[in-house]
């Protein structure tokens, strides 16, 4: 039996931020209003005949609306709503409706108790009460008592000055990694006290384990580009479980089965290289060598660059490969490096690295000669000196500049997509690029669905440049953002096509970003792992020859599979 869901379909067709409720969809299509029941059944153990009859009519009306809305939604896509997308909706719903993953209640209970003991021991060691760390004002007083000025920032929400105590604040990161052990311990304790998410989620896992198996709450088409997201209101986000955490390890296959985990490797850079015709990078991926080292060798002109002898340069090449393909500027790159770029440890480039990178005095002079550079640099939160920040920013800009000079095909793809905003998305002139078709406020994908840019408008800024915005909240749109959208959307097509091939033989029971978790019989584990890998890296018919790769692992426990 195939489960269909009008809410999921509407989310894909009209966007994740639009009104896709039954009432809103009925209004959109001119159907009878959903209405409301006069009587509520909340808290009632027994229903009177009158209440039961009213609720029955109310339910029948909802079912009728669903049927009519389903028919209308199917007509929104030329040729009908894609069958394989309906199968993905079915797969998503069954992960929740027919759950099979089990939870190790004993492990979870022990981990919760162990975390509590560590937190209490740390608080006892530093001699500070938990409530003093939980309160911003009291925590600021604790820092002052240690001779540290509490770091502050301008809140992006309110525009007012606020304490910079968030985990990803550069100033807080500096205190956390301070050479002063007392300051470092205080900040570590603060994180443990404030980070209730893992404790809360662990307790939810324990509660679920007491009831049965683990329902996987995911939103099909939860993001603009079609990727899944955690279901709102579920209180159970399985999309951000930390690697190596006890929460991952507590998720297990049922008796007689094991889990094969397959994660597509560097899928976005591979798709970007294909769409941009960036042949040197495609050749690196096809060679099967260390992609980050090989790309670094190209970027920095160092033949034989490797992880052992050139760790810093390889990491910089990795950052560029994973993060610079969508037009990111040096200021954003500099700031993110200081707080930990894409999950890496916080990094500040120093003079030794700048020299290794090839930064010259002329580079520095050119940088400071442009007043806008100094203004952007001044806006970067930091604990280092102005001179140290200058070295860091010039080095970050050097990496961005080198990336753009080496990856000219990518830069050209930004320009192409930037031009297509007016030519196709605004003016409605159809244009096809490889597996993508650009038209009025829409980019058709290999899946048969489209990226949508409703209410697209352009207006000139103070310099006469046209700035494009779309949607109710007027999101900014530019070439690099279009590239990011299409790359992520096509990567999602590659991922889901592999999952649908797998689903014909085994059950996909969880997906996290570019990773799929597959339930297989224990006695087929080795064969199944190889087969799953084969399905995930199969050549997509819409991107012939793209060099795909993936990592796999197999274990009874999800967190130990890879």
Coordinates of C-alpha atoms in Angstrom, one line a residue:
X1 CA 0.0 0.0 0.0
X2 CA 1.3 3.5 -1.0
X3 CA 0.7 6.3 1.5
X4 CA -0.1 9.7 -0.1
X5 CA 0.1 13.0 1.8
X6 CA -1.3 16.2 0.4
X7 CA 0.7 18.3 2.9
X8 CA 4.0 16.8 1.7
X9 CA 3.0 17.3 -1.9
X10 CA 2.0 20.9 -1.3
X11 CA 5.3 21.6 0.5
X12 CA 7.2 20.5 -2.6
X13 CA 4.9 22.5 -5.0
X14 CA 4.3 25.7 -3.1
X15 CA 7.3 26.0 -0.8
X16 CA 8.0 25.2 2.8
X17 CA 7.0 28.6 4.1
X18 CA 3.6 28.9 2.4
X19 CA 0.3 28.0 3.9
X20 CA -0.1 24.3 3.1
X21 CA -2.7 23.3 5.7
X22 CA -5.9 21.7 4.5
X23 CA -7.8 24.9 5.1
X24 CA -5.3 27.0 3.1
X25 CA -5.2 24.5 0.2
X26 CA -9.0 24.4 0.1
X27 CA -9.0 28.2 -0.1
X28 CA -6.3 28.1 -2.8
X29 CA -8.4 25.8 -5.0
X30 CA -11.8 27.4 -4.4
X31 CA -13.1 24.4 -2.6
X32 CA -15.7 24.5 0.3
X33 CA -14.1 25.8 3.5
X34 CA -12.7 23.3 5.9
X35 CA -14.8 24.7 8.7
X36 CA -14.5 24.0 12.4
X37 CA -16.2 21.5 14.7
X38 CA -18.5 23.2 17.3
X39 CA -17.8 20.5 19.9
X40 CA -14.4 19.4 21.0
X41 CA -13.5 15.8 21.9
X42 CA -10.4 16.9 23.9
X43 CA -10.4 15.2 27.4
X44 CA -13.6 13.2 26.7
X45 CA -13.5 9.5 27.4
X46 CA -17.0 9.0 26.1
X47 CA -18.8 10.9 23.3
X48 CA -22.4 11.8 23.2
X49 CA -24.4 10.8 20.1
X50 CA -24.6 14.4 19.0
X51 CA -20.9 15.1 19.4
X52 CA -20.0 11.8 17.7
X53 CA -22.3 12.6 14.7
X54 CA -20.8 16.1 14.3
X55 CA -17.3 14.8 14.5
X56 CA -18.1 12.1 11.9
X57 CA -19.5 14.7 9.5
X58 CA -16.5 16.9 10.1
X59 CA -14.1 14.0 9.4
X60 CA -16.0 13.1 6.2
X61 CA -15.7 16.6 5.0
X62 CA -11.9 16.6 5.6
X63 CA -11.6 13.3 3.7
X64 CA -13.6 14.8 0.7
X65 CA -11.4 17.9 0.7
X66 CA -8.2 15.7 0.8
X67 CA -9.4 13.8 -2.2
X68 CA -10.2 16.9 -4.3
X69 CA -6.9 18.6 -3.2
X70 CA -5.0 15.5 -4.2
X71 CA -6.4 15.6 -7.7
X72 CA -5.6 19.3 -7.9
X73 CA -2.1 18.9 -6.7
X74 CA -1.4 16.1 -9.3
X75 CA -2.4 18.6 -12.0
X76 CA 0.2 21.2 -10.9
X77 CA 3.0 19.3 -12.5
X78 CA 3.2 18.6 -16.3
X79 CA 2.5 14.9 -16.7
X80 CA 1.3 14.5 -13.1
X81 CA 3.1 14.5 -9.8
X82 CA 6.3 12.4 -10.3
X83 CA 5.7 8.8 -9.2
X84 CA 9.1 8.5 -7.7
X85 CA 8.4 11.5 -5.5
X86 CA 5.2 9.8 -4.4
X87 CA 7.3 6.8 -3.4
X88 CA 9.6 9.0 -1.4
X89 CA 6.6 10.5 0.5
X90 CA 5.5 6.9 1.2
X91 CA 9.0 5.9 2.4
X92 CA 9.2 9.0 4.6
X93 CA 5.8 8.3 6.2
X94 CA 6.5 4.6 6.8
X95 CA 9.7 5.5 8.7
X96 CA 7.3 7.0 11.3
X97 CA 4.2 4.9 10.9
X98 CA 5.9 1.5 10.8
X99 CA 9.1 2.1 12.8
X100 CA 11.6 -0.7 13.2
X101 CA 14.6 0.8 14.9
X102 CA 15.1 -0.1 18.5
X103 CA 16.6 1.9 21.4
X104 CA 19.0 0.6 24.0
X105 CA 17.2 1.9 27.1
X106 CA 20.0 0.7 29.5
X107 CA 22.7 2.5 27.6
X108 CA 20.7 5.6 27.5
X109 CA 19.9 5.6 31.2
X110 CA 23.6 5.0 32.1
X111 CA 24.7 7.8 29.7
X112 CA 22.2 10.2 31.3
X113 CA 23.5 9.4 34.8
X114 CA 27.1 9.6 33.7
X115 CA 26.6 13.0 32.1
X116 CA 24.9 14.2 35.3
X117 CA 27.8 13.1 37.4
X118 CA 30.3 14.8 35.1
X119 CA 28.4 18.0 35.2
X120 CA 28.1 18.0 39.0
X121 CA 31.8 17.1 39.4
X122 CA 32.8 20.0 37.1
X123 CA 30.5 22.4 39.1
X124 CA 32.0 21.2 42.3
X125 CA 35.6 21.6 41.0
X126 CA 35.0 25.2 40.0
X127 CA 32.9 26.0 43.0
X128 CA 30.1 27.7 41.2
X129 CA 26.4 27.0 41.4
X130 CA 24.5 25.9 38.3
X131 CA 22.1 28.8 38.4
X132 CA 25.1 31.2 38.2
X133 CA 26.2 29.7 34.9
X134 CA 22.6 29.5 33.5
X135 CA 22.0 33.2 33.9
X136 CA 23.8 35.6 31.4
X137 CA 24.1 38.3 34.0
X138 CA 25.4 36.0 36.7
X139 CA 27.8 34.3 34.3
X140 CA 29.1 37.8 33.4
X141 CA 29.8 38.5 37.1
X142 CA 31.6 35.1 37.4
X143 CA 33.9 36.1 34.5
X144 CA 34.5 39.6 36.0
X145 CA 35.5 37.8 39.2
X146 CA 38.2 36.0 37.2
X147 CA 39.4 39.3 35.8
X148 CA 37.8 38.7 32.4
X149 CA 35.7 41.3 30.6
X150 CA 32.5 39.6 29.4
X151 CA 32.5 39.5 25.6
X152 CA 29.7 41.4 23.9
X153 CA 28.2 41.6 20.4
X154 CA 25.5 43.4 18.5
X155 CA 22.4 41.2 18.3
X156 CA 21.3 40.5 14.8
X157 CA 17.7 40.1 16.0
X158 CA 17.4 43.3 18.1
X159 CA 20.3 45.4 16.9
X160 CA 21.2 46.0 20.5
X161 CA 24.4 45.0 22.4
X162 CA 24.2 41.6 24.0
X163 CA 26.6 39.1 25.7
X164 CA 28.5 36.9 23.2
X165 CA 28.0 33.7 25.2
X166 CA 26.7 31.5 22.4
X167 CA 28.7 28.4 21.6
X168 CA 29.5 29.7 18.1
X169 CA 30.5 33.2 19.1
X170 CA 34.2 33.8 18.3
X171 CA 34.7 35.7 21.5
X172 CA 33.2 32.9 23.6
X173 CA 35.2 30.3 21.7
X174 CA 38.4 32.2 22.6
X175 CA 37.5 32.0 26.3
X176 CA 36.7 28.3 26.0
X177 CA 40.1 27.7 24.5
X178 CA 41.9 30.1 26.9
X179 CA 45.3 29.3 28.4
X180 CA 43.7 30.3 31.7
X181 CA 42.5 26.9 33.0
X182 CA 39.9 28.6 35.4
X183 CA 38.4 30.6 32.6
X184 CA 38.3 27.6 30.3
X185 CA 36.7 25.3 32.9
X186 CA 34.1 28.0 33.7
X187 CA 33.1 28.2 30.0
X188 CA 33.1 24.4 29.6
X189 CA 30.7 24.2 32.6
X190 CA 28.5 26.9 31.2
X191 CA 28.1 24.9 28.0
X192 CA 27.2 21.8 30.0
X193 CA 24.6 23.7 32.0
X194 CA 23.1 25.4 29.0
X195 CA 23.3 22.5 26.6
X196 CA 20.1 20.8 27.7
X197 CA 19.3 19.5 24.2
X198 CA 21.2 16.3 24.4
X199 CA 19.9 15.6 27.9
X200 CA 16.3 16.3 26.9
X201 CA 16.6 14.2 23.8
X202 CA 18.2 11.3 25.7
X203 CA 15.2 11.3 28.1
X204 CA 12.8 11.3 25.2
X205 CA 14.7 8.3 23.8
X206 CA 14.3 6.5 27.1
X207 CA 10.6 7.3 27.2
X208 CA 10.2 6.0 23.6
X209 CA 12.2 2.9 24.5
X210 CA 9.6 2.2 27.2
X211 CA 6.8 2.2 24.6
X212 CA 8.4 0.4 21.7
X213 CA 10.4 1.2 18.6
X214 CA 11.7 4.6 17.4
X215 CA 9.4 6.5 15.0
X216 CA 11.5 8.6 12.6
X217 CA 9.9 12.1 12.3
X218 CA 10.9 13.7 9.1
X219 CA 9.4 16.3 6.8
X220 CA 9.5 15.3 3.1
X221 CA 10.7 18.4 1.2
X222 CA 11.4 20.2 4.4
X223 CA 13.9 22.6 2.7
X224 CA 13.6 24.8 -0.3
X225 CA 16.0 22.5 -2.2
X226 CA 13.9 19.3 -1.4
X227 CA 16.0 17.9 1.4
X228 CA 14.4 16.3 4.4
X229 CA 14.2 18.2 7.7
X230 CA 13.1 17.3 11.2
X231 CA 9.4 17.4 11.8
X232 CA 8.4 20.5 13.7
X233 CA 6.9 19.8 17.1
X234 CA 8.2 16.2 17.3
X235 CA 10.9 17.2 19.8
X236 CA 13.1 14.7 18.2
X237 CA 15.6 16.0 15.6
X238 CA 17.5 13.0 14.3
X239 CA 19.2 15.2 11.7
X240 CA 21.7 16.6 14.1
X241 CA 22.8 13.7 16.3
X242 CA 26.5 14.2 17.0
X243 CA 28.8 11.6 15.4
X244 CA 30.1 9.3 18.1
X245 CA 27.4 10.3 20.6
X246 CA 25.7 7.8 22.8
X247 CA 22.4 8.8 21.2
X248 CA 23.6 7.4 17.8
X249 CA 25.0 4.3 19.5
X250 CA 21.7 3.7 21.3
X251 CA 19.8 3.3 18.0
X252 CA 19.9 -0.4 17.0
X253 CA 18.6 -2.8 14.4
X254 CA 16.0 -5.3 15.6
X255 CA 16.9 -9.0 16.3
X256 CA 18.1 -10.8 13.2
X257 CA 19.0 -7.6 11.3
X258 CA 21.8 -5.1 11.1
X259 CA 22.3 -1.6 9.7
X260 CA 24.2 -0.6 6.6
X261 CA 25.0 3.1 6.6
X262 CA 26.0 4.7 3.3
X263 CA 27.2 8.4 3.0
X264 CA 27.8 10.1 -0.3
X265 CA 31.2 11.6 -0.4
X266 CA 31.6 15.3 -1.3
X267 CA 28.4 15.1 -3.3
X268 CA 27.9 18.9 -3.6
X269 CA 31.4 19.7 -4.9
X270 CA 31.0 16.8 -7.4
X271 CA 27.6 18.1 -8.6
X272 CA 29.0 21.6 -8.8
X273 CA 32.0 20.5 -10.8
X274 CA 29.7 18.6 -13.2
X275 CA 27.2 21.5 -13.7
X276 CA 30.1 24.0 -14.1
X277 CA 32.1 21.8 -16.4
X278 CA 35.1 22.1 -14.0
X279 CA 37.1 19.3 -15.6
X280 CA 40.2 19.5 -13.4
X281 CA 38.1 18.8 -10.3
X282 CA 36.1 16.1 -12.0
X283 CA 39.4 14.4 -12.9
X284 CA 40.5 14.6 -9.3
X285 CA 37.3 12.9 -8.1
X286 CA 37.6 10.3 -10.9
X287 CA 41.1 9.4 -9.8
X288 CA 40.0 8.2 -6.4
X289 CA 42.9 10.0 -4.7
X290 CA 42.6 12.3 -1.6
X291 CA 40.4 15.0 -3.1
X292 CA 41.3 17.7 -0.6
X293 CA 45.1 17.1 -1.0
X294 CA 44.9 16.9 -4.8
X295 CA 42.8 20.1 -5.0
X296 CA 45.2 21.8 -2.6
X297 CA 48.1 20.8 -4.9
X298 CA 46.2 22.5 -7.8
X299 CA 45.2 25.5 -5.7
X300 CA 48.6 26.3 -4.2
X301 CA 50.8 24.9 -7.0
X302 CA 52.5 22.4 -4.7
X303 CA 52.9 19.0 -6.5
X304 CA 52.5 16.1 -4.0
X305 CA 50.7 18.1 -1.4
X306 CA 49.5 15.7 1.3
X307 CA 47.9 15.5 4.7
X308 CA 51.0 14.6 6.5
X309 CA 53.4 17.2 5.3
X310 CA 51.0 20.0 4.4
X311 CA 48.1 19.6 7.0
X312 CA 47.3 23.3 7.1
X313 CA 47.2 23.8 3.4
X314 CA 45.2 20.7 2.9
X315 CA 42.6 21.9 5.5
X316 CA 42.5 25.2 3.7
X317 CA 41.9 23.5 0.4
X318 CA 39.1 21.4 2.0
X319 CA 37.5 24.6 3.4
X320 CA 37.6 26.1 -0.1
X321 CA 36.3 23.1 -1.8
X322 CA 33.4 22.6 0.5
X323 CA 32.5 26.2 1.3
X324 CA 33.7 28.6 -1.5
X325 CA 31.7 27.2 -4.4
X326 CA 28.8 29.5 -3.9
X327 CA 30.4 32.9 -4.0
X328 CA 31.3 33.2 -0.3
X329 CA 33.4 36.4 0.4
X330 CA 36.5 36.7 2.4
X331 CA 34.8 38.4 5.4
X332 CA 32.3 35.6 5.9
X333 CA 35.1 33.0 5.4
X334 CA 37.3 34.8 8.0
X335 CA 34.5 35.0 10.6
X336 CA 33.5 31.4 10.2
X337 CA 37.1 30.2 10.5
X338 CA 37.4 31.9 13.9
X339 CA 34.4 29.9 15.2
X340 CA 35.0 26.6 13.4
X341 CA 34.4 26.4 9.6
X342 CA 31.9 23.6 8.7
X343 CA 32.5 21.8 12.0
X344 CA 36.3 22.1 12.0
X345 CA 38.1 23.5 15.1
X346 CA 38.4 27.3 15.4
X347 CA 41.3 28.5 13.2
X348 CA 43.1 31.8 13.0
X349 CA 45.7 32.2 10.3
X350 CA 49.0 33.5 11.6
X351 CA 52.1 35.0 9.9
X352 CA 53.8 31.6 9.5
X353 CA 50.7 30.3 7.6
X354 CA 50.4 33.5 5.6
X355 CA 54.0 33.1 4.5
X356 CA 53.4 29.4 3.6
X357 CA 50.3 30.6 1.6
X358 CA 52.4 33.1 -0.3
X359 CA 50.9 36.3 1.1
X360 CA 53.1 39.3 0.3
X361 CA 53.5 42.8 1.6
X362 CA 51.8 44.0 -1.5
X363 CA 48.8 41.8 -0.7
X364 CA 48.5 43.5 2.7
X365 CA 48.9 46.9 1.1
X366 CA 46.3 46.2 -1.5
X367 CA 43.9 44.9 1.2
X368 CA 44.2 48.0 3.5
X369 CA 44.0 50.4 0.6
X370 CA 40.3 49.6 0.2
X371 CA 38.3 51.2 3.0
X372 CA 35.4 48.7 2.6
X373 CA 37.8 45.9 3.5
X374 CA 38.7 47.7 6.8
X375 CA 35.0 48.3 7.6
X376 CA 34.2 44.6 7.1
X377 CA 37.2 43.5 9.1
X378 CA 36.1 45.8 12.0
X379 CA 32.8 44.0 12.1
X380 CA 34.3 40.5 12.7
X381 CA 34.1 39.5 16.4
X382 CA 37.6 38.4 17.7
X383 CA 39.8 38.4 20.7
X384 CA 43.1 38.8 18.8
X385 CA 44.8 42.1 18.1
X386 CA 44.0 44.2 15.1
X387 CA 47.3 43.2 13.5
X388 CA 46.7 39.5 14.1
X389 CA 43.2 39.9 12.6
X390 CA 44.6 41.7 9.5
X391 CA 47.0 38.7 8.9
X392 CA 44.1 36.3 9.3
X393 CA 41.8 38.2 6.9
X394 CA 44.4 38.8 4.2
X395 CA 45.2 35.1 4.3
X396 CA 41.5 34.2 4.1
X397 CA 41.1 36.6 1.1
X398 CA 44.1 35.0 -0.5
X399 CA 42.5 31.6 -0.3
X400 CA 39.3 33.0 -1.8
X401 CA 41.2 34.7 -4.6
X402 CA 43.2 31.6 -5.4
X403 CA 40.1 29.4 -5.4
X404 CA 38.4 31.8 -7.9
X405 CA 41.4 32.0 -10.1
X406 CA 41.8 28.2 -10.3
X407 CA 38.0 27.4 -10.5
X408 CA 37.2 29.9 -13.3
X409 CA 34.6 27.5 -14.6
X410 CA 32.7 27.8 -11.3
X411 CA 32.9 31.6 -11.3
X412 CA 31.5 31.5 -14.9
X413 CA 28.6 29.3 -13.7
X414 CA 27.9 31.9 -11.0
X415 CA 27.8 34.5 -13.7
X416 CA 25.5 32.4 -15.9
X417 CA 23.0 31.8 -13.2
X418 CA 23.2 35.4 -12.2
X419 CA 22.2 36.4 -15.7
X420 CA 19.4 33.8 -15.8
X421 CA 17.7 35.5 -12.9
X422 CA 16.6 38.2 -15.3
X423 CA 16.6 36.3 -18.5
X424 CA 14.5 33.3 -17.3
X425 CA 13.3 33.6 -13.7
X426 CA 12.1 37.2 -14.2
X427 CA 11.4 37.6 -18.0
X428 CA 10.2 34.0 -18.5
X429 CA 12.6 33.1 -21.4
X430 CA 13.2 29.3 -21.2
X431 CA 16.8 28.2 -21.0
X432 CA 18.2 24.7 -20.5
X433 CA 21.6 23.9 -18.9
X434 CA 22.4 20.2 -18.7
X435 CA 19.7 18.7 -16.5
X436 CA 18.1 22.0 -15.5
X437 CA 15.5 24.1 -17.2
X438 CA 15.1 27.7 -16.2
X439 CA 11.8 29.5 -16.8
X440 CA 9.5 32.0 -15.2
X441 CA 10.2 31.9 -11.4
X442 CA 11.1 28.3 -11.7
X443 CA 14.0 25.9 -12.3
X444 CA 12.9 22.4 -13.3
X445 CA 14.9 19.6 -11.8
X446 CA 15.7 16.0 -12.9
X447 CA 13.1 14.8 -10.4
X448 CA 10.3 16.5 -12.4
X449 CA 9.7 19.0 -9.6
X450 CA 11.0 22.6 -9.6
X451 CA 12.8 25.1 -7.5
X452 CA 10.4 28.0 -7.0
X453 CA 11.1 31.7 -6.8
X454 CA 7.6 33.3 -6.4
X455 CA 7.0 37.0 -6.5
X456 CA 10.5 37.7 -7.9
X457 CA 11.2 41.4 -8.1
X458 CA 14.3 43.4 -8.9
X459 CA 15.2 46.9 -7.8
X460 CA 18.3 49.2 -8.2
X461 CA 20.4 49.8 -5.1
X462 CA 22.2 53.1 -4.4
X463 CA 24.9 52.2 -7.0
X464 CA 22.4 51.4 -9.7
X465 CA 22.9 47.6 -9.5
X466 CA 19.8 45.4 -9.7
X467 CA 19.1 43.4 -6.5
X468 CA 16.7 40.5 -6.8
X469 CA 14.4 39.3 -4.0
X470 CA 11.6 36.7 -3.9
X471 CA 9.0 35.3 -1.6
X472 CA 6.9 36.8 1.2
X473 CA 9.9 37.6 3.3
X474 CA 11.9 39.0 0.3
X475 CA 14.9 36.7 0.3
X476 CA 17.9 37.9 -1.6
X477 CA 18.7 36.1 -4.8
X478 CA 22.0 36.3 -6.8
X479 CA 24.1 34.0 -9.0
X480 CA 25.9 32.2 -6.2
X481 CA 22.7 31.6 -4.3
X482 CA 21.1 30.1 -7.5
X483 CA 24.1 27.9 -7.9
X484 CA 23.9 26.7 -4.3
X485 CA 20.2 26.0 -4.7
X486 CA 20.5 24.0 -7.9
X487 CA 23.6 22.0 -6.7
X488 CA 21.9 21.0 -3.4
X489 CA 18.6 20.2 -5.3
X490 CA 20.4 18.0 -7.8
X491 CA 22.5 16.4 -5.1
X492 CA 19.2 15.5 -3.4
X493 CA 18.0 13.9 -6.7
X494 CA 21.2 11.7 -6.8
X495 CA 20.6 10.8 -3.1
X496 CA 17.0 9.9 -3.5
X497 CA 17.4 8.0 -6.7
X498 CA 19.9 5.8 -4.9
X499 CA 17.5 5.3 -2.0
X500 CA 14.6 4.3 -4.3
X501 CA 16.8 1.7 -5.9
X502 CA 17.7 0.3 -2.4
X503 CA 14.1 0.3 -1.3
X504 CA 13.3 -2.3 -4.0
X505 CA 15.3 -4.8 -2.0
X506 CA 15.8 -3.5 1.5
X507 CA 14.1 -0.9 3.7
X508 CA 15.6 2.6 4.2
X509 CA 14.8 3.3 7.8
X510 CA 16.5 6.7 8.3
X511 CA 18.2 9.4 6.3
X512 CA 20.5 12.2 7.6
X513 CA 21.7 14.8 5.1
X514 CA 23.7 12.7 2.5
X515 CA 23.5 9.5 4.5
X516 CA 21.0 6.7 4.3
X517 CA 20.5 3.9 6.9
X518 CA 19.4 0.6 5.5
X519 CA 18.0 -2.4 7.4
X520 CA 19.3 -5.7 6.1
X521 CA 19.3 -9.3 7.4
X522 CA 22.4 -10.2 9.4
X523 CA 23.2 -13.1 7.2
X524 CA 23.3 -10.9 4.1
X525 CA 25.3 -8.0 5.7
X526 CA 28.5 -8.2 3.7
X527 CA 26.7 -8.7 0.4
X528 CA 24.1 -6.1 1.2
X529 CA 26.8 -3.5 2.1
X530 CA 28.5 -3.9 -1.3
X531 CA 25.1 -3.8 -3.1
X532 CA 23.9 -0.7 -1.2
X533 CA 27.2 1.1 -2.2
X534 CA 26.6 0.1 -5.8
X535 CA 23.1 1.6 -5.8
X536 CA 24.2 4.9 -4.3
X537 CA 27.0 5.6 -6.8
X538 CA 25.2 4.4 -9.9
X539 CA 25.5 6.7 -12.9
X540 CA 22.5 9.1 -12.9
X541 CA 20.9 9.2 -16.4
X542 CA 20.8 13.0 -16.2
X543 CA 24.5 13.3 -15.3
X544 CA 26.3 10.7 -17.3
X545 CA 29.9 10.2 -16.2
X546 CA 29.8 12.1 -13.0
X547 CA 32.4 10.4 -10.7
X548 CA 30.4 9.6 -7.6
X549 CA 31.7 8.0 -4.4
X550 CA 30.4 7.0 -1.0
X551 CA 31.5 5.5 2.3
X552 CA 29.8 2.6 3.9
X553 CA 29.8 0.7 7.2
X554 CA 27.8 -2.0 8.8
X555 CA 26.9 -2.6 12.5
X556 CA 24.1 -3.5 14.8
X557 CA 24.3 0.0 16.2
X558 CA 23.8 3.1 14.0
X559 CA 26.6 5.0 15.8
X560 CA 29.2 2.3 15.3
X561 CA 28.5 1.5 11.6
X562 CA 30.9 4.1 10.3

